Amino acid sequence: MFENLKIIKLENRALLKIKGDDNREFLQSIVTNNINLISNGKSIYSALLSPQGKFLYDFFIFQDNKNNYLTIDCEKKSYQELIRKLNIYKLRSKVEISLQDQIDVYTIYGADLHKLISSLKIKNQEGFTKYIANNLFFIDPRNKNLGIRIYTNNLLEEFKKIQTGILLEWHYLRIKNKIPYPYKDLEKAKSFLLENNFEDINAIDFSKGCYIGQENTARQKYRGTAKRKLVVAKIIGKNIANGEKVLFDNRAVGTIRSSSKELCLVNIRSEVYENCKKNNTRIKVKESELIFI
């Protein structure tokens, strides 16, 4: 039934349990998205910023369907840093933060995704969440084209029969949809969310009130001070390394970010991108050329 589906076990994720009477109030005061949106039927994607509004960490947040705690799904390489940062902000809040190491994380994607969603009786909308036999499913809150995420310690048998995918293929889907993977596409404590599509991937709530870094983020939104954007380009020629500078009229105007197959993400000055798109201009980078799509 699901011949055109792939499943990947995401080994690069860590899960943090956020318990305590103040867990929601605590997170609401520091992260970019609205914690009050979270329920048994809704999960979110969010970020933690520096006081200057620059990126530090990103994560998914969902609710346990039986117990009064929230779970943060974050990058495994930085989970210890994130715990330390959360503990700094915790102060006197009634919150306990601990690692959950008994749950595996999977993603399912592919052409038959709509059939799977229909069979699970899940609404095909970002963040929609459902528990089935101790497996938590949600449509990726960033973009529904990225598929379904599953959290479980005992994957349902029917999903074990799905063909195993490869991360390169999934990253191609991510790049095609202009979705950053922050640990490849952003610079920690340097990058701004609005210059990297975080508004477009449902990571920021501009009506929730104050959080760390909110002032600068709101200023960029309402005064239009963001100078760059993250865009998709087709590479004509050899692959280009992440971090390679993009030159235009003999000045640095952007940076190559992650790539897969012939596509890459580019963080580039907005006026240069608009000019190149309007005039179908190719930009030469090393031995290759970029076509913005």
Phi, psi and omega in degrees: 000326184242054183294329184258043174237153175229149176231139179230132171276123185270099183282350185265017183248151173228145182246128179248129177270127179247099184253167175116157184299332185257016188299319181288314180299320179299308181293323181301329184278352185234337185260165188280337182257174187267109181298333181292349176284340187284133176207183175298341181251007185211131173237160185228167172243141185206181180214161173242131185246166169283165176302336178276002177084022181256149187298135171239306184215150171235160183190161168263150176228129177220168186253139172289138187280350183242324185251159184272067174215161177251154177239134173256126175258110186231175178294129184298322184297338185241011186295325180292321175299316181296318177300315180298318180295317179297321179294328176297317183280346186296321181050240183261009180298143177279083185219138174239131182242125182214158179277134171259113183245017181255002186241134177263153180241131180232158168232141177240133181213169176136175186295334181267017183301321181297327178292319179295316180300318179295318182293329179275354182057048178254139174288134182276070177219147185306130175086352181298132190234143178209139174262130176225114177049052178066013171254127176263127178243137165214147173292133183309120184295341181283318183192125184296342177293343179280351173098205185249138171257143181233137177237121186197157168251006178203084184301133179302144187302322183296334180277340176290343180272350180287140181301137178287129178269182177234145185299325180302320180292318179293323178294329175299316178298318179298312182296318179304326181265014176058043181251119182285147165255100193307329184280358170240331192253348179238162174252121183300134179065014178230325187275146175260144183297317185289346175267006182222029170070014183293333175293323182286344181249028169061038182257351186231134172248113184275359180247001187281342184105197190287145170206172182294125181085006185295322187298312181290323178297316179294322179298317178297325180291308191270340176256356177064039184270355177295131186257345184234168174213158178260121187230166179260138176228150173266133180267123174257107183121213183282157176300148182245133185291144174300131181099350179294134181283144178257125181251141177215126185054041176064024174225150179286123184237354182188180182221134174290135176245212189293154181220157175207126184057236184266001184253150174214162170263144179228126171268115192219153177300135188300318184291329177291316178300312182298321179295316180293321179295315183298321185256009181053042183275134174266144177249129180275130176228115185056238182261011184236175176231153176248136170242119181282133185234000000 
